[in-house]
Short mmCIF file of C-alpha atoms in Angstrom, two decimals:
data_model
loop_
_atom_site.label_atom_id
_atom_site.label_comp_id
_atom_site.label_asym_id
_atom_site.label_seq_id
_atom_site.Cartn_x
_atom_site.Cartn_y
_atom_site.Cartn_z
CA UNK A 1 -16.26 -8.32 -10.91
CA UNK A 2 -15.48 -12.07 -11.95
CA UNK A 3 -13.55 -13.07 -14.28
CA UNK A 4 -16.38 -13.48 -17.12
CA UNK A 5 -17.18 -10.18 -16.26
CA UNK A 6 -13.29 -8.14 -16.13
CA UNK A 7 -12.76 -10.54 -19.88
CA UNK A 8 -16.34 -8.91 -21.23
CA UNK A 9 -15.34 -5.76 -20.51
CA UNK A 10 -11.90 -5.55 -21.77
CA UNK A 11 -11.00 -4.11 -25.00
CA UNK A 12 -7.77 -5.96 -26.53
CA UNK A 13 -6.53 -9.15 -25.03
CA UNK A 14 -6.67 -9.98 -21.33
CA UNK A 15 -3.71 -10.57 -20.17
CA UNK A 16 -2.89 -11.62 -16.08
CA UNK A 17 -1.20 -9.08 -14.01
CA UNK A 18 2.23 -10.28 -13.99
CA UNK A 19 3.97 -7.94 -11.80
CA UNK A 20 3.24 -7.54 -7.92
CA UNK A 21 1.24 -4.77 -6.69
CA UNK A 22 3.13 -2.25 -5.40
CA UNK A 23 1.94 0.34 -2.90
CA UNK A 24 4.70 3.41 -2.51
CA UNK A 25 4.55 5.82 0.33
CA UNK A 26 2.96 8.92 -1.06
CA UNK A 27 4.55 11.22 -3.44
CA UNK A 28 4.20 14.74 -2.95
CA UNK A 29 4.54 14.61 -6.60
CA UNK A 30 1.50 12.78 -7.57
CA UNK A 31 -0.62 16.46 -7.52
CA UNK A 32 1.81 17.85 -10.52
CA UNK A 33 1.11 14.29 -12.46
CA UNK A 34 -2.34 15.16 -12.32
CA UNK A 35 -2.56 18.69 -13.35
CA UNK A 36 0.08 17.35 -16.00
CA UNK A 37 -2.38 14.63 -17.42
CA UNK A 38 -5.48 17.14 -16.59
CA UNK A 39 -4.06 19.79 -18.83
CA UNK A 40 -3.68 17.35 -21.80
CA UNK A 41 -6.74 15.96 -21.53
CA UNK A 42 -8.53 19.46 -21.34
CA UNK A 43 -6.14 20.58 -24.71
CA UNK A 44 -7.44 17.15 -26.76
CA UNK A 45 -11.10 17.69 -25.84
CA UNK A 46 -11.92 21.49 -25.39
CA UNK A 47 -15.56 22.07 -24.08
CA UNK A 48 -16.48 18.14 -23.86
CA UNK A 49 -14.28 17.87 -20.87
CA UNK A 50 -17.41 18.70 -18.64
CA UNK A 51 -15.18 18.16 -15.60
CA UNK A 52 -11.97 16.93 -14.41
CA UNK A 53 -11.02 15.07 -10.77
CA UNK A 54 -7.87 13.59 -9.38
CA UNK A 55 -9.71 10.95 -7.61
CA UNK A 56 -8.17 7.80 -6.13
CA UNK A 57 -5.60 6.81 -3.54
CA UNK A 58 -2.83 9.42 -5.40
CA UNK A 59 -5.88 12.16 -4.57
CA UNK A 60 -5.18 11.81 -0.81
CA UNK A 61 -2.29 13.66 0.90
CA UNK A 62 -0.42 11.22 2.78
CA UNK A 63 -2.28 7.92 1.22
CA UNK A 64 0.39 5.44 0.24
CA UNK A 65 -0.69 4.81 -3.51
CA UNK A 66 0.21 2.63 -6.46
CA UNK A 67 2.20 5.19 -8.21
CA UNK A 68 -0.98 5.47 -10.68
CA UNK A 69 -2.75 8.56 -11.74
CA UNK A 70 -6.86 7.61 -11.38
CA UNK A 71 -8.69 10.56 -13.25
CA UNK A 72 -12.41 10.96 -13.61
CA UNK A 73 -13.82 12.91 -16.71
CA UNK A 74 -17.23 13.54 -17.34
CA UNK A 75 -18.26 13.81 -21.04
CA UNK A 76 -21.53 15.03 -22.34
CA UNK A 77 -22.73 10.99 -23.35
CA UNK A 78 -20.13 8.34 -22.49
CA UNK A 79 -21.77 6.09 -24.98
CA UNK A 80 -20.80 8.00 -27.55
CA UNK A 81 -16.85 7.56 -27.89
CA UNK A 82 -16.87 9.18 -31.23
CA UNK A 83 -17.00 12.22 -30.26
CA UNK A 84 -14.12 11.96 -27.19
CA UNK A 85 -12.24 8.67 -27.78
CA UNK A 86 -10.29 9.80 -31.20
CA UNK A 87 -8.87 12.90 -29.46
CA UNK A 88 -8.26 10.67 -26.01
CA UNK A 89 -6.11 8.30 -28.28
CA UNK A 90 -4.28 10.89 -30.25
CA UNK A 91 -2.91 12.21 -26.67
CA UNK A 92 -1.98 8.83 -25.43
CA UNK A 93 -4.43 7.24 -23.89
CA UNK A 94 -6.10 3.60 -24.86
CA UNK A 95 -9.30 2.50 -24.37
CA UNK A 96 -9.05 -0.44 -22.36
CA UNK A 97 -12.37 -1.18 -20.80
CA UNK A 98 -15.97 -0.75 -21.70
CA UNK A 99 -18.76 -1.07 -19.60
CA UNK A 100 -22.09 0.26 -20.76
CA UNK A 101 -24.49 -1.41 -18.34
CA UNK A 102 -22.40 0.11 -15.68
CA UNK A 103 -23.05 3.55 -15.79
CA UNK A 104 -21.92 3.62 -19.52
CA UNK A 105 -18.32 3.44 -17.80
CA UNK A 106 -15.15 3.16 -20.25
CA UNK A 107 -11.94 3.45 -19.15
CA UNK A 108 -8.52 4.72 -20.79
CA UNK A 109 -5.37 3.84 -20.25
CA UNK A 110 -1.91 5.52 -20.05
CA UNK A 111 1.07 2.87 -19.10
CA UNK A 112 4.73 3.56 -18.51
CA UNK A 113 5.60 -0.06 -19.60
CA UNK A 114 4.13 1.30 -23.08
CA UNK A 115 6.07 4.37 -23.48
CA UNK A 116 3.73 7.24 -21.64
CA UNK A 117 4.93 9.08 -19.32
CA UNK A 118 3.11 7.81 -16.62
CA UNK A 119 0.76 5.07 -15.59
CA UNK A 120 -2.64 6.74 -15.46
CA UNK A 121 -6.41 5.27 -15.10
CA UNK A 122 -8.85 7.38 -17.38
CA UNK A 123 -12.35 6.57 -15.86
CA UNK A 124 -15.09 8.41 -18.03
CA UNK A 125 -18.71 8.84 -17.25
CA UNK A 126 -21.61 11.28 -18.23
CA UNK A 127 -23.46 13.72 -15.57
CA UNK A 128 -26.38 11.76 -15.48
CA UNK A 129 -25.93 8.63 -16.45
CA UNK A 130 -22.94 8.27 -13.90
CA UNK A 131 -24.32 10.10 -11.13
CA UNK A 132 -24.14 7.59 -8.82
CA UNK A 133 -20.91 6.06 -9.29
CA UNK A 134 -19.75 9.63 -9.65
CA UNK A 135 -21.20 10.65 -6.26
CA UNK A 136 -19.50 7.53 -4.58
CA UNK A 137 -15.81 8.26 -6.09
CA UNK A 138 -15.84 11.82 -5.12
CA UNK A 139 -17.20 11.39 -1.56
CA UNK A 140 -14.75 8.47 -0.35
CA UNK A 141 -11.94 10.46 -1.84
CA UNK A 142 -13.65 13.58 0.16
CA UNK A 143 -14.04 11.30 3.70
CA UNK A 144 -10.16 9.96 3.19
CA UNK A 145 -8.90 13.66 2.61
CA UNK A 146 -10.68 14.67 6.23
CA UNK A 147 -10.62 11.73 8.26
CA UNK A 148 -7.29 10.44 8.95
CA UNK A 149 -8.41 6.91 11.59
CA UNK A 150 -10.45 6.27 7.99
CA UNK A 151 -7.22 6.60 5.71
CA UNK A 152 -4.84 4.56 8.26
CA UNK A 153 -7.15 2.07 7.54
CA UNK A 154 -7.97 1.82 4.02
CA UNK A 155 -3.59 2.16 4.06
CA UNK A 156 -3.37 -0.81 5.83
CA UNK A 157 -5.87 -3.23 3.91
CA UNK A 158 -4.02 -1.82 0.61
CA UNK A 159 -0.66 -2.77 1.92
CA UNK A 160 -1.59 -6.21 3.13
CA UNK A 161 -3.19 -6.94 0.00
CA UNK A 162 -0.51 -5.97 -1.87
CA UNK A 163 1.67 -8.84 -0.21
CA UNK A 164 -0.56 -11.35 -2.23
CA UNK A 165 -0.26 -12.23 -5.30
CA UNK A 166 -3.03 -11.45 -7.78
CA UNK A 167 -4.18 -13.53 -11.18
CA UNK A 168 -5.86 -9.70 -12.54
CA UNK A 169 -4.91 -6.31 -11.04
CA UNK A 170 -8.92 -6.21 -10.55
CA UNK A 171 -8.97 -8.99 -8.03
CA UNK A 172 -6.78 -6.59 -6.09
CA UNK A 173 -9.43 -3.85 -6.69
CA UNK A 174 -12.37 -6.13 -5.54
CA UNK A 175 -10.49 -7.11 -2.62
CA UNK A 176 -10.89 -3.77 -1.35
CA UNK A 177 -14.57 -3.42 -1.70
CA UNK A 178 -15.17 -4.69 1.56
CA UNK A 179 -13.23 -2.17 3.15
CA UNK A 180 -14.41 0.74 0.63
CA UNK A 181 -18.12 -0.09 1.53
CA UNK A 182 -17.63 0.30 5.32
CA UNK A 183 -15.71 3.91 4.75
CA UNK A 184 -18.62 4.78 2.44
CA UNK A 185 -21.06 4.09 4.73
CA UNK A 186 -19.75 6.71 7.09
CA UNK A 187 -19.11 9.44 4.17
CA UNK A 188 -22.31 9.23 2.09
CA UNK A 189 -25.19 10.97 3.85
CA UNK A 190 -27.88 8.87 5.19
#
């Protein structure tokens, strides 16, 4: 995503990522965080929580991670955030990007730096409408979980990225699609 793109999408003012990435060794704790943030969400939204995943680098045992909880929920219609977003907010989280021609994707937020208890990356989709960016998520966490040559490397491009410095914490994130598309090529069937 380019910069027009990652300002279009943004809810609230764009700011540039003004600390360094930081990739920690992984936390055995990470797991907890999760079923922490997972049993909020599942207390603010009841029966439209149609399914929770710890997904992203904190997902994998022995990934080195940015110490940042990436959740995927799957809501009857991500399109409409009346029905989730008000309970979402009232637990913490912010809605902080918006992407209906991609997948209907929004994205919540949960920052230490703004008094929650940890940093945490809500990414909601629907069943249908997300089905292939859902598919995606889950299988390259899957492949990393069970194929260890395949998680040295995706460690390694993560912590020499992280030595650069980075105008938007998403020009991190598209630095590694590269990388992600190879491993995903090996995981996704056919």
């Amino acid at each position: 995503m380019d910069d027009d793109g990652i300002a279009a999408s943004m809810i609230g003012d764009l700011q540039p990522y003004a600390v360094k990435v930081v990739v920690e060794e992984y936390n055995p704790a990470w797991p907890t965080w999760y079923a922490e943030e997972e049993a909020a969400i599942r207390a603010a939204l009841g029966d439209l929580a149609l399914r929770i995943e710890h997904t992203g680098s904190t997902s994998v045992r022995g990934l080195a991670a940015k110490p940042l909880i990436d959740i995927l929920l799957l809501v009857p219609d991500a399109a409409d955030e009346a029905a989730y977003l008000p309970a979402l907010e009232a637990a913490g989280y912010a809605l902080r990007v918006r992407q209906p021609d991609w997948y209907q994707h929004r994205c919540l937020v949960g920052r230490v730096e703004s008094g929650a208890r940890r940093s945490v990356n809500l990414h909601v989709f629907a069943p249908e409408s997300g089905a292939p960016e859902i598919e995606r998520i889950l299988a390259f966490r899957d492949w990393l979980r069970t194929h260890e040559d395949d998680r040295n490397y995706y460690e390694r491009t993560k912590r020499e990225l992280a030595r650069r410095e980075w105008k938007y914490v998403q020009h991190y994130a598209n630095a590694k699609s590269e990388v992600i598309e190879e491993i995903l090529g090996r995981a996704l069937p056919g």
